[in-house]
PDB file of N, CA and C in Angstrom:
ATOM      1  N   MET A  62      98.185 -69.830-162.443  1.00  0.00           N
ATOM      2  CA  MET A  62      97.362 -68.830-163.105  1.00  0.00           C
ATOM      3  C   MET A  62      97.348 -67.521-162.307  1.00  0.00           C
ATOM      4  N   ILE A  63      97.195 -67.634-160.988  1.00  0.00           N
ATOM      5  CA  ILE A  63      97.165 -66.439-160.145  1.00  0.00           C
ATOM      6  C   ILE A  63      98.517 -65.737-160.187  1.00  0.00           C
ATOM      7  N   LYS A  64      99.598 -66.509-160.219  1.00  0.00           N
ATOM      8  CA  LYS A  64     100.931 -65.909-160.301  1.00  0.00           C
ATOM      9  C   LYS A  64     101.091 -65.119-161.595  1.00  0.00           C
ATOM     10  N   ARG A  65     100.546 -65.640-162.697  1.00  0.00           N
ATOM     11  CA  ARG A  65     100.639 -64.933-163.978  1.00  0.00           C
ATOM     12  C   ARG A  65      99.860 -63.618-163.935  1.00  0.00           C
ATOM     13  N   ILE A  66      98.674 -63.653-163.357  1.00  0.00           N
ATOM     14  CA  ILE A  66      97.851 -62.443-163.261  1.00  0.00           C
ATOM     15  C   ILE A  66      98.537 -61.419-162.372  1.00  0.00           C
ATOM     16  N   LEU A  67      99.064 -61.863-161.228  1.00  0.00           N
ATOM     17  CA  LEU A  67      99.771 -60.965-160.328  1.00  0.00           C
ATOM     18  C   LEU A  67     101.004 -60.374-161.011  1.00  0.00           C
ATOM     19  N   GLY A  68     101.748 -61.202-161.729  1.00  0.00           N
ATOM     20  CA  GLY A  68     102.931 -60.734-162.446  1.00  0.00           C
ATOM     21  C   GLY A  68     102.577 -59.707-163.516  1.00  0.00           C
ATOM     22  N   ALA A  69     101.510 -59.957-164.261  1.00  0.00           N
ATOM     23  CA  ALA A  69     101.070 -59.016-165.295  1.00  0.00           C
ATOM     24  C   ALA A  69     100.610 -57.706-164.676  1.00  0.00           C
ATOM     25  N   THR A  70      99.930 -57.778-163.543  1.00  0.00           N
ATOM     26  CA  THR A  70      99.466 -56.574-162.846  1.00  0.00           C
ATOM     27  C   THR A  70     100.651 -55.734-162.394  1.00  0.00           C
ATOM     28  N   LEU A  71     101.664 -56.373-161.822  1.00  0.00           N
ATOM     29  CA  LEU A  71     102.852 -55.650-161.382  1.00  0.00           C
ATOM     30  C   LEU A  71     103.593 -55.035-162.555  1.00  0.00           C
ATOM     31  N   LEU A  72     103.655 -55.743-163.676  1.00  0.00           N
ATOM     32  CA  LEU A  72     104.329 -55.229-164.859  1.00  0.00           C
ATOM     33  C   LEU A  72     103.615 -53.981-165.387  1.00  0.00           C
ATOM     34  N   VAL A  73     102.300 -54.032-165.493  1.00  0.00           N
ATOM     35  CA  VAL A  73     101.521 -52.878-165.956  1.00  0.00           C
ATOM     36  C   VAL A  73     101.670 -51.714-164.984  1.00  0.00           C
ATOM     37  N   ALA A  74     101.638 -51.988-163.687  1.00  0.00           N
ATOM     38  CA  ALA A  74     101.781 -50.930-162.681  1.00  0.00           C
ATOM     39  C   ALA A  74     103.144 -50.261-162.774  1.00  0.00           C
ATOM     40  N   SER A  75     104.197 -51.020-163.044  1.00  0.00           N
ATOM     41  CA  SER A  75     105.530 -50.432-163.144  1.00  0.00           C
ATOM     42  C   SER A  75     105.638 -49.540-164.375  1.00  0.00           C
ATOM     43  N   PHE A  76     104.998 -49.939-165.487  1.00  0.00           N
ATOM     44  CA  PHE A  76     105.002 -49.081-166.678  1.00  0.00           C
ATOM     45  C   PHE A  76     104.176 -47.831-166.442  1.00  0.00           C
ATOM     46  N   ALA A  77     103.060 -47.957-165.757  1.00  0.00           N
ATOM     47  CA  ALA A  77     102.191 -46.804-165.509  1.00  0.00           C
ATOM     48  C   ALA A  77     102.890 -45.776-164.635  1.00  0.00           C
ATOM     49  N   SER A  78     103.679 -46.221-163.663  1.00  0.00           N
ATOM     50  CA  SER A  78     104.350 -45.282-162.764  1.00  0.00           C
ATOM     51  C   SER A  78     105.517 -44.570-163.439  1.00  0.00           C
ATOM     52  N   SER A  79     106.044 -45.160-164.504  1.00  0.00           N
ATOM     53  CA  SER A  79     107.168 -44.527-165.197  1.00  0.00           C
ATOM     54  C   SER A  79     106.762 -44.035-166.587  1.00  0.00           C
ATOM     55  N   ALA A  80     105.492 -43.740-166.762  1.00  0.00           N
ATOM     56  CA  ALA A  80     104.989 -43.308-168.051  1.00  0.00           C
ATOM     57  C   ALA A  80     105.553 -41.950-168.434  1.00  0.00           C
ATOM     58  N   VAL A  81     105.789 -41.789-169.704  1.00  0.00           N
ATOM     59  CA  VAL A  81     106.274 -40.514-170.232  1.00  0.00           C
ATOM     60  C   VAL A  81     105.094 -39.556-170.311  1.00  0.00           C
ATOM     61  N   THR A  82     105.307 -38.320-169.881  1.00  0.00           N
ATOM     62  CA  THR A  82     104.262 -37.307-169.842  1.00  0.00           C
ATOM     63  C   THR A  82     104.680 -36.113-170.682  1.00  0.00           C
ATOM     64  N   ASP A  83     103.752 -35.590-171.470  1.00  0.00           N
ATOM     65  CA  ASP A  83     104.047 -34.400-172.275  1.00  0.00           C
ATOM     66  C   ASP A  83     104.284 -33.194-171.387  1.00  0.00           C
ATOM     67  N   ILE A  84     105.341 -32.444-171.684  1.00  0.00           N
ATOM     68  CA  ILE A  84     105.538 -31.116-171.100  1.00  0.00           C
ATOM     69  C   ILE A  84     104.855 -30.110-172.018  1.00  0.00           C
ATOM     70  N   GLY A  85     104.933 -30.360-173.323  1.00  0.00           N
ATOM     71  CA  GLY A  85     104.257 -29.515-174.284  1.00  0.00           C
ATOM     72  C   GLY A  85     104.724 -29.765-175.702  1.00  0.00           C
ATOM     73  N   LEU A  86     103.932 -29.258-176.653  1.00  0.00           N
ATOM     74  CA  LEU A  86     104.247 -29.309-178.076  1.00  0.00           C
ATOM     75  C   LEU A  86     103.979 -27.924-178.639  1.00  0.00           C
ATOM     76  N   GLY A  87     104.990 -27.289-179.214  1.00  0.00           N
ATOM     77  CA  GLY A  87     104.813 -25.962-179.788  1.00  0.00           C
ATOM     78  C   GLY A  87     106.146 -25.359-180.180  1.00  0.00           C
ATOM     79  N   THR A  88     106.109 -24.099-180.580  1.00  0.00           N
ATOM     80  CA  THR A  88     107.338 -23.406-180.945  1.00  0.00           C
ATOM     81  C   THR A  88     107.992 -22.818-179.704  1.00  0.00           C
ATOM     82  N   LEU A  89     109.302 -22.710-179.756  1.00  0.00           N
ATOM     83  CA  LEU A  89     110.055 -22.131-178.641  1.00  0.00           C
ATOM     84  C   LEU A  89     110.243 -20.634-178.867  1.00  0.00           C
ATOM     85  N   THR A  90     110.023 -19.863-177.808  1.00  0.00           N
ATOM     86  CA  THR A  90     110.243 -18.411-177.890  1.00  0.00           C
ATOM     87  C   THR A  90     111.513 -18.004-177.159  1.00  0.00           C
ATOM     88  N   GLY A  91     112.133 -18.948-176.463  1.00  0.00           N
ATOM     89  CA  GLY A  91     113.364 -18.633-175.765  1.00  0.00           C
ATOM     90  C   GLY A  91     114.116 -19.870-175.334  1.00  0.00           C
ATOM     91  N   VAL A  92     115.439 -19.752-175.315  1.00  0.00           N
ATOM     92  CA  VAL A  92     116.343 -20.798-174.825  1.00  0.00           C
ATOM     93  C   VAL A  92     117.348 -20.078-173.934  1.00  0.00           C
ATOM     94  N   LYS A  93     117.372 -20.421-172.652  1.00  0.00           N
ATOM     95  CA  LYS A  93     118.303 -19.782-171.717  1.00  0.00           C
ATOM     96  C   LYS A  93     119.214 -20.835-171.101  1.00  0.00           C
ATOM     97  N   VAL A  94     120.505 -20.531-171.066  1.00  0.00           N
ATOM     98  CA  VAL A  94     121.497 -21.423-170.477  1.00  0.00           C
ATOM     99  C   VAL A  94     122.022 -20.756-169.210  1.00  0.00           C
ATOM    100  N   TYR A  95     121.769 -21.393-168.067  1.00  0.00           N
ATOM    101  CA  TYR A  95     122.173 -20.852-166.767  1.00  0.00           C
ATOM    102  C   TYR A  95     123.430 -21.568-166.280  1.00  0.00           C
ATOM    103  N   ASP A  96     124.389 -20.797-165.774  1.00  0.00           N
ATOM    104  CA  ASP A  96     125.597 -21.362-165.190  1.00  0.00           C
ATOM    105  C   ASP A  96     125.980 -20.576-163.942  1.00  0.00           C
ATOM    106  N   PHE A  97     125.014 -20.387-163.061  1.00  0.00           N
ATOM    107  CA  PHE A  97     125.261 -19.750-161.782  1.00  0.00           C
ATOM    108  C   PHE A  97     125.687 -20.811-160.777  1.00  0.00           C
ATOM    109  N   THR A  98     126.275 -20.404-159.681  1.00  0.00           N
ATOM    110  CA  THR A  98     126.699 -21.346-158.652  1.00  0.00           C
ATOM    111  C   THR A  98     125.541 -22.226-158.183  1.00  0.00           C
ATOM    112  N   SER A  99     124.376 -21.628-157.993  1.00  0.00           N
ATOM    113  CA  SER A  99     123.230 -22.371-157.463  1.00  0.00           C
ATOM    114  C   SER A  99     122.240 -22.811-158.544  1.00  0.00           C
ATOM    115  N   ASN A 100     122.523 -22.539-159.796  1.00  0.00           N
ATOM    116  CA  ASN A 100     121.578 -22.864-160.858  1.00  0.00           C
ATOM    117  C   ASN A 100     122.326 -23.193-162.139  1.00  0.00           C
ATOM    118  N   LYS A 101     122.432 -24.473-162.442  1.00  0.00           N
ATOM    119  CA  LYS A 101     123.102 -24.929-163.661  1.00  0.00           C
ATOM    120  C   LYS A 101     122.087 -25.741-164.458  1.00  0.00           C
ATOM    121  N   GLU A 102     121.416 -25.040-165.380  1.00  0.00           N
ATOM    122  CA  GLU A 102     120.382 -25.695-166.168  1.00  0.00           C
ATOM    123  C   GLU A 102     120.107 -24.917-167.445  1.00  0.00           C
ATOM    124  N   ILE A 103     119.355 -25.541-168.315  1.00  0.00           N
ATOM    125  CA  ILE A 103     118.852 -24.903-169.530  1.00  0.00           C
ATOM    126  C   ILE A 103     117.345 -24.830-169.379  1.00  0.00           C
ATOM    127  N   ARG A 104     116.777 -23.690-169.729  1.00  0.00           N
ATOM    128  CA  ARG A 104     115.316 -23.548-169.704  1.00  0.00           C
ATOM    129  C   ARG A 104     114.835 -23.254-171.116  1.00  0.00           C
ATOM    130  N   LEU A 105     113.784 -23.963-171.488  1.00  0.00           N
ATOM    131  CA  LEU A 105     113.169 -23.803-172.801  1.00  0.00           C
ATOM    132  C   LEU A 105     111.779 -23.227-172.592  1.00  0.00           C
ATOM    133  N   TYR A 106     111.471 -22.164-173.334  1.00  0.00           N
ATOM    134  CA  TYR A 106     110.210 -21.445-173.160  1.00  0.00           C
ATOM    135  C   TYR A 106     109.330 -21.615-174.395  1.00  0.00           C
ATOM    136  N   PHE A 107     108.114 -22.121-174.193  1.00  0.00           N
ATOM    137  CA  PHE A 107     107.138 -22.281-175.268  1.00  0.00           C
ATOM    138  C   PHE A 107     106.418 -20.971-175.534  1.00  0.00           C
ATOM    139  N   GLY A 108     105.983 -20.805-176.794  1.00  0.00           N
ATOM    140  CA  GLY A 108     105.137 -19.681-177.158  1.00  0.00           C
ATOM    141  C   GLY A 108     103.684 -19.974-176.809  1.00  0.00           C
ATOM    142  N   ASN A 109     102.806 -19.079-177.196  1.00  0.00           N
ATOM    143  CA  ASN A 109     101.381 -19.222-176.899  1.00  0.00           C
ATOM    144  C   ASN A 109     100.709 -20.340-177.682  1.00  0.00           C
ATOM    145  N   ASP A 110     101.398 -20.898-178.683  1.00  0.00           N
ATOM    146  CA  ASP A 110     100.812 -21.983-179.466  1.00  0.00           C
ATOM    147  C   ASP A 110     100.987 -23.353-178.800  1.00  0.00           C
ATOM    148  N   VAL A 111     101.532 -23.409-177.604  1.00  0.00           N
ATOM    149  CA  VAL A 111     101.810 -24.684-176.938  1.00  0.00           C
ATOM    150  C   VAL A 111     100.526 -25.501-176.748  1.00  0.00           C
ATOM    151  N   GLN A 112     100.647 -26.797-177.035  1.00  0.00           N
ATOM    152  CA  GLN A 112      99.554 -27.745-176.836  1.00  0.00           C
ATOM    153  C   GLN A 112     100.030 -28.825-175.867  1.00  0.00           C
ATOM    154  N   TYR A 113      99.085 -29.536-175.256  1.00  0.00           N
ATOM    155  CA  TYR A 113      99.384 -30.649-174.351  1.00  0.00           C
ATOM    156  C   TYR A 113     100.304 -30.215-173.214  1.00  0.00           C
ATOM    157  N   GLU A 114     100.100 -28.995-172.747  1.00  0.00           N
ATOM    158  CA  GLU A 114     100.974 -28.428-171.721  1.00  0.00           C
ATOM    159  C   GLU A 114     100.750 -29.090-170.367  1.00  0.00           C
ATOM    160  N   MET A 115     101.839 -29.434-169.714  1.00  0.00           N
ATOM    161  CA  MET A 115     101.764 -30.025-168.379  1.00  0.00           C
ATOM    162  C   MET A 115     101.416 -28.937-167.362  1.00  0.00           C
ATOM    163  N   THR A 116     100.454 -29.226-166.537  1.00  0.00           N
ATOM    164  CA  THR A 116     100.056 -28.289-165.488  1.00  0.00           C
ATOM    165  C   THR A 116     101.236 -28.009-164.569  1.00  0.00           C
ATOM    166  N   GLY A 117     101.448 -26.741-164.289  1.00  0.00           N
ATOM    167  CA  GLY A 117     102.515 -26.346-163.373  1.00  0.00           C
ATOM    168  C   GLY A 117     103.821 -25.959-164.044  1.00  0.00           C
ATOM    169  N   CYS A 118     103.983 -26.281-165.317  1.00  0.00           N
ATOM    170  CA  CYS A 118     105.241 -25.946-165.998  1.00  0.00           C
ATOM    171  C   CYS A 118     105.250 -24.514-166.524  1.00  0.00           C
ATOM    172  N   ASN A 119     104.093 -23.900-166.679  1.00  0.00           N
ATOM    173  CA  ASN A 119     103.996 -22.507-167.122  1.00  0.00           C
ATOM    174  C   ASN A 119     104.774 -22.236-168.412  1.00  0.00           C
ATOM    175  N   LYS A 120     104.584 -23.110-169.404  1.00  0.00           N
ATOM    176  CA  LYS A 120     105.217 -22.985-170.721  1.00  0.00           C
ATOM    177  C   LYS A 120     106.741 -23.048-170.661  1.00  0.00           C
ATOM    178  N   THR A 121     107.283 -23.655-169.606  1.00  0.00           N
ATOM    179  CA  THR A 121     108.731 -23.735-169.420  1.00  0.00           C
ATOM    180  C   THR A 121     109.156 -25.175-169.134  1.00  0.00           C
ATOM    181  N   ALA A 122     110.213 -25.619-169.799  1.00  0.00           N
ATOM    182  CA  ALA A 122     110.802 -26.929-169.539  1.00  0.00           C
ATOM    183  C   ALA A 122     112.239 -26.725-169.077  1.00  0.00           C
ATOM    184  N   THR A 123     112.722 -27.658-168.289  1.00  0.00           N
ATOM    185  CA  THR A 123     114.055 -27.547-167.698  1.00  0.00           C
ATOM    186  C   THR A 123     114.921 -28.741-168.087  1.00  0.00           C
ATOM    187  N   ILE A 124     116.184 -28.463-168.343  1.00  0.00           N
ATOM    188  CA  ILE A 124     117.193 -29.508-168.545  1.00  0.00           C
ATOM    189  C   ILE A 124     118.284 -29.225-167.520  1.00  0.00           C
ATOM    190  N   THR A 125     118.324 -29.992-166.456  1.00  0.00           N
ATOM    191  CA  THR A 125     119.271 -29.793-165.362  1.00  0.00           C
ATOM    192  C   THR A 125     120.567 -30.548-165.661  1.00  0.00           C
ATOM    193  N   TYR A 126     121.684 -29.837-165.602  1.00  0.00           N
ATOM    194  CA  TYR A 126     122.982 -30.433-165.936  1.00  0.00           C
ATOM    195  C   TYR A 126     123.256 -31.717-165.148  1.00  0.00           C
ATOM    196  N   SER A 127     122.978 -31.706-163.856  1.00  0.00           N
ATOM    197  CA  SER A 127     123.324 -32.844-163.000  1.00  0.00           C
ATOM    198  C   SER A 127     122.459 -34.083-163.266  1.00  0.00           C
ATOM    199  N   LYS A 128     121.407 -33.951-164.055  1.00  0.00           N
ATOM    200  CA  LYS A 128     120.514 -35.082-164.310  1.00  0.00           C
ATOM    201  C   LYS A 128     120.759 -35.743-165.660  1.00  0.00           C
ATOM    202  N   HIS A 129     121.720 -35.220-166.439  1.00  0.00           N
ATOM    203  CA  HIS A 129     121.986 -35.748-167.775  1.00  0.00           C
ATOM    204  C   HIS A 129     123.487 -35.747-168.042  1.00  0.00           C
ATOM    205  N   SER A 130     123.911 -36.601-168.954  1.00  0.00           N
ATOM    206  CA  SER A 130     125.323 -36.619-169.352  1.00  0.00           C
ATOM    207  C   SER A 130     125.621 -35.376-170.193  1.00  0.00           C
ATOM    208  N   ALA A 131     126.903 -35.047-170.301  1.00  0.00           N
ATOM    209  CA  ALA A 131     127.317 -33.891-171.105  1.00  0.00           C
ATOM    210  C   ALA A 131     126.897 -34.067-172.562  1.00  0.00           C
ATOM    211  N   ASP A 132     127.007 -35.284-173.089  1.00  0.00           N
ATOM    212  CA  ASP A 132     126.586 -35.551-174.468  1.00  0.00           C
ATOM    213  C   ASP A 132     125.098 -35.290-174.649  1.00  0.00           C
ATOM    214  N   LYS A 133     124.297 -35.750-173.713  1.00  0.00           N
ATOM    215  CA  LYS A 133     122.848 -35.561-173.810  1.00  0.00           C
ATOM    216  C   LYS A 133     122.488 -34.089-173.702  1.00  0.00           C
ATOM    217  N   ILE A 134     123.162 -33.343-172.836  1.00  0.00           N
ATOM    218  CA  ILE A 134     122.932 -31.898-172.727  1.00  0.00           C
ATOM    219  C   ILE A 134     123.200 -31.239-174.077  1.00  0.00           C
ATOM    220  N   ASN A 135     124.311 -31.602-174.724  1.00  0.00           N
ATOM    221  CA  ASN A 135     124.646 -31.046-176.037  1.00  0.00           C
ATOM    222  C   ASN A 135     123.600 -31.398-177.094  1.00  0.00           C
ATOM    223  N   HIS A 136     123.112 -32.636-177.063  1.00  0.00           N
ATOM    224  CA  HIS A 136     122.075 -33.043-178.014  1.00  0.00           C
ATOM    225  C   HIS A 136     120.800 -32.234-177.798  1.00  0.00           C
ATOM    226  N   PHE A 137     120.362 -32.138-176.539  1.00  0.00           N
ATOM    227  CA  PHE A 137     119.153 -31.369-176.229  1.00  0.00           C
ATOM    228  C   PHE A 137     119.303 -29.915-176.667  1.00  0.00           C
ATOM    229  N   LEU A 138     120.431 -29.303-176.342  1.00  0.00           N
ATOM    230  CA  LEU A 138     120.637 -27.894-176.672  1.00  0.00           C
ATOM    231  C   LEU A 138     120.678 -27.692-178.188  1.00  0.00           C
ATOM    232  N   SER A 139     121.339 -28.587-178.919  1.00  0.00           N
ATOM    233  CA  SER A 139     121.391 -28.497-180.378  1.00  0.00           C
ATOM    234  C   SER A 139     119.999 -28.574-180.989  1.00  0.00           C
ATOM    235  N   MET A 140     119.196 -29.523-180.518  1.00  0.00           N
ATOM    236  CA  MET A 140     117.833 -29.658-181.043  1.00  0.00           C
ATOM    237  C   MET A 140     116.983 -28.444-180.684  1.00  0.00           C
ATOM    238  N   ALA A 141     117.120 -27.947-179.461  1.00  0.00           N
ATOM    239  CA  ALA A 141     116.340 -26.785-179.032  1.00  0.00           C
ATOM    240  C   ALA A 141     116.695 -25.565-179.877  1.00  0.00           C
ATOM    241  N   LEU A 142     117.978 -25.348-180.128  1.00  0.00           N
ATOM    242  CA  LEU A 142     118.396 -24.212-180.941  1.00  0.00           C
ATOM    243  C   LEU A 142     117.938 -24.358-182.394  1.00  0.00           C
ATOM    244  N   ALA A 143     117.968 -25.577-182.920  1.00  0.00           N
ATOM    245  CA  ALA A 143     117.480 -25.817-184.282  1.00  0.00           C
ATOM    246  C   ALA A 143     115.986 -25.495-184.368  1.00  0.00           C
ATOM    247  N   ALA A 144     115.237 -25.929-183.388  1.00  0.00           N
ATOM    248  CA  ALA A 144     113.789 -25.656-183.370  1.00  0.00           C
ATOM    249  C   ALA A 144     113.523 -24.167-183.225  1.00  0.00           C
ATOM    250  N   TYR A 145     114.262 -23.526-182.336  1.00  0.00           N
ATOM    251  CA  TYR A 145     114.077 -22.093-182.106  1.00  0.00           C
ATOM    252  C   TYR A 145     114.398 -21.291-183.369  1.00  0.00           C
ATOM    253  N   MET A 146     115.539 -21.569-183.975  1.00  0.00           N
ATOM    254  CA  MET A 146     115.983 -20.811-185.145  1.00  0.00           C
ATOM    255  C   MET A 146     115.095 -21.048-186.374  1.00  0.00           C
ATOM    256  N   SER A 147     114.555 -22.255-186.502  1.00  0.00           N
ATOM    257  CA  SER A 147     113.732 -22.578-187.673  1.00  0.00           C
ATOM    258  C   SER A 147     112.260 -22.243-187.474  1.00  0.00           C
ATOM    259  N   GLY A 148     111.862 -22.033-186.237  1.00  0.00           N
ATOM    260  CA  GLY A 148     110.446 -21.777-185.959  1.00  0.00           C
ATOM    261  C   GLY A 148     109.599 -23.035-186.022  1.00  0.00           C
ATOM    262  N   LYS A 149     110.237 -24.198-186.031  1.00  0.00           N
ATOM    263  CA  LYS A 149     109.516 -25.473-186.066  1.00  0.00           C
ATOM    264  C   LYS A 149     109.076 -25.861-184.662  1.00  0.00           C
ATOM    265  N   LYS A 150     108.048 -26.687-184.600  1.00  0.00           N
ATOM    266  CA  LYS A 150     107.539 -27.141-183.311  1.00  0.00           C
ATOM    267  C   LYS A 150     108.455 -28.197-182.715  1.00  0.00           C
ATOM    268  N   VAL A 151     108.489 -28.212-181.402  1.00  0.00           N
ATOM    269  CA  VAL A 151     109.249 -29.197-180.656  1.00  0.00           C
ATOM    270  C   VAL A 151     108.304 -29.825-179.630  1.00  0.00           C
ATOM    271  N   ARG A 152     108.458 -31.123-179.427  1.00  0.00           N
ATOM    272  CA  ARG A 152     107.690 -31.822-178.397  1.00  0.00           C
ATOM    273  C   ARG A 152     108.656 -32.200-177.293  1.00  0.00           C
ATOM    274  N   LEU A 153     108.323 -31.788-176.082  1.00  0.00           N
ATOM    275  CA  LEU A 153     109.138 -32.102-174.914  1.00  0.00           C
ATOM    276  C   LEU A 153     108.337 -33.005-173.998  1.00  0.00           C
ATOM    277  N   THR A 154     108.962 -34.069-173.533  1.00  0.00           N
ATOM    278  CA  THR A 154     108.302 -34.996-172.624  1.00  0.00           C
ATOM    279  C   THR A 154     109.198 -35.276-171.431  1.00  0.00           C
ATOM    280  N   SER A 155     108.563 -35.740-170.360  1.00  0.00           N
ATOM    281  CA  SER A 155     109.264 -36.035-169.115  1.00  0.00           C
ATOM    282  C   SER A 155     108.962 -37.459-168.675  1.00  0.00           C
ATOM    283  N   ALA A 156     109.967 -38.148-168.205  1.00  0.00           N
ATOM    284  CA  ALA A 156     109.780 -39.492-167.661  1.00  0.00           C
ATOM    285  C   ALA A 156     109.495 -39.444-166.168  1.00  0.00           C
ATOM    286  N   SER A 157     109.604 -38.270-165.567  1.00  0.00           N
ATOM    287  CA  SER A 157     109.445 -38.173-164.116  1.00  0.00           C
ATOM    288  C   SER A 157     108.218 -37.367-163.700  1.00  0.00           C
ATOM    289  N   ASP A 158     107.336 -37.052-164.644  1.00  0.00           N
ATOM    290  CA  ASP A 158     106.117 -36.290-164.353  1.00  0.00           C
ATOM    291  C   ASP A 158     106.442 -34.928-163.755  1.00  0.00           C
ATOM    292  N   THR A 159     107.545 -34.338-164.239  1.00  0.00           N
ATOM    293  CA  THR A 159     107.958 -33.003-163.823  1.00  0.00           C
ATOM    294  C   THR A 159     108.229 -32.197-165.096  1.00  0.00           C
ATOM    295  N   CYS A 160     108.739 -31.009-164.955  1.00  0.00           N
ATOM    296  CA  CYS A 160     109.076 -30.169-166.108  1.00  0.00           C
ATOM    297  C   CYS A 160     110.470 -30.472-166.643  1.00  0.00           C
ATOM    298  N   GLU A 161     111.133 -31.496-166.110  1.00  0.00           N
ATOM    299  CA  GLU A 161     112.469 -31.914-166.536  1.00  0.00           C
ATOM    300  C   GLU A 161     112.383 -32.710-167.837  1.00  0.00           C
ATOM    301  N   VAL A 162     113.098 -32.275-168.855  1.00  0.00           N
ATOM    302  CA  VAL A 162     113.056 -32.911-170.168  1.00  0.00           C
ATOM    303  C   VAL A 162     113.762 -34.265-170.131  1.00  0.00           C
ATOM    304  N   SER A 163     113.075 -35.278-170.654  1.00  0.00           N
ATOM    305  CA  SER A 163     113.668 -36.599-170.829  1.00  0.00           C
ATOM    306  C   SER A 163     113.739 -36.976-172.301  1.00  0.00           C
ATOM    307  N   LEU A 164     112.869 -36.371-173.110  1.00  0.00           N
ATOM    308  CA  LEU A 164     112.827 -36.653-174.531  1.00  0.00           C
ATOM    309  C   LEU A 164     112.456 -35.379-175.274  1.00  0.00           C
ATOM    310  N   MET A 165     113.150 -35.132-176.376  1.00  0.00           N
ATOM    311  CA  MET A 165     112.870 -33.958-177.196  1.00  0.00           C
ATOM    312  C   MET A 165     112.742 -34.414-178.637  1.00  0.00           C
ATOM    313  N   SER A 166     111.706 -33.938-179.328  1.00  0.00           N
ATOM    314  CA  SER A 166     111.487 -34.303-180.723  1.00  0.00           C
ATOM    315  C   SER A 166     111.111 -33.075-181.534  1.00  0.00           C
ATOM    316  N   LEU A 167     111.605 -32.996-182.738  1.00  0.00           N
ATOM    317  CA  LEU A 167     111.160 -31.988-183.692  1.00  0.00           C
ATOM    318  C   LEU A 167     110.019 -32.622-184.465  1.00  0.00           C
ATOM    319  N   GLN A 168     108.805 -32.129-184.273  1.00  0.00           N
ATOM    320  CA  GLN A 168     107.640 -32.698-184.955  1.00  0.00           C
ATOM    321  C   GLN A 168     106.513 -31.670-184.957  1.00  0.00           C
ATOM    322  N   GLU A 169     105.691 -31.740-186.000  1.00  0.00           N
ATOM    323  CA  GLU A 169     104.606 -30.765-186.159  1.00  0.00           C
ATOM    324  C   GLU A 169     103.322 -31.196-185.453  1.00  0.00           C
ATOM    325  N   THR A 170     103.146 -32.516-185.280  1.00  0.00           N
ATOM    326  CA  THR A 170     101.948 -33.017-184.609  1.00  0.00           C
ATOM    327  C   THR A 170     102.348 -34.033-183.556  1.00  0.00           C
ATOM    328  N   ARG A 171     101.423 -34.356-182.696  1.00  0.00           N
ATOM    329  CA  ARG A 171     101.692 -35.323-181.625  1.00  0.00           C
ATOM    330  C   ARG A 171     101.452 -36.736-182.152  1.00  0.00           C
ATOM    331  N   PHE A 172     102.470 -37.555-182.097  1.00  0.00           N
ATOM    332  CA  PHE A 172     102.340 -38.967-182.484  1.00  0.00           C
ATOM    333  C   PHE A 172     103.291 -39.795-181.671  1.00  0.00           C
TER     334      PHE A 172
END
């Protein structure tokens, strides 16, 4: 019985430490693609309508080339441009509790 409780506690703790955190939900006002020697990333900028904003991100999310596959970078960029061009809201979340995008969704509300 104690082993089961300990195992369940460890399982819950591992999920809690890797929980997905909102970077924000709102419309994008800018998409910048950087390809400098010291900076290879995409930055997504939220407008003033951003909700559920992560402290410290300052309405900005990052997609770092070295942290994602080329296919995933293309998917993220395609979705970001679709959201930007259409004026639709995008939800960005992070699996690492940073401003680094791990999940991107086109959605009007948080669910």
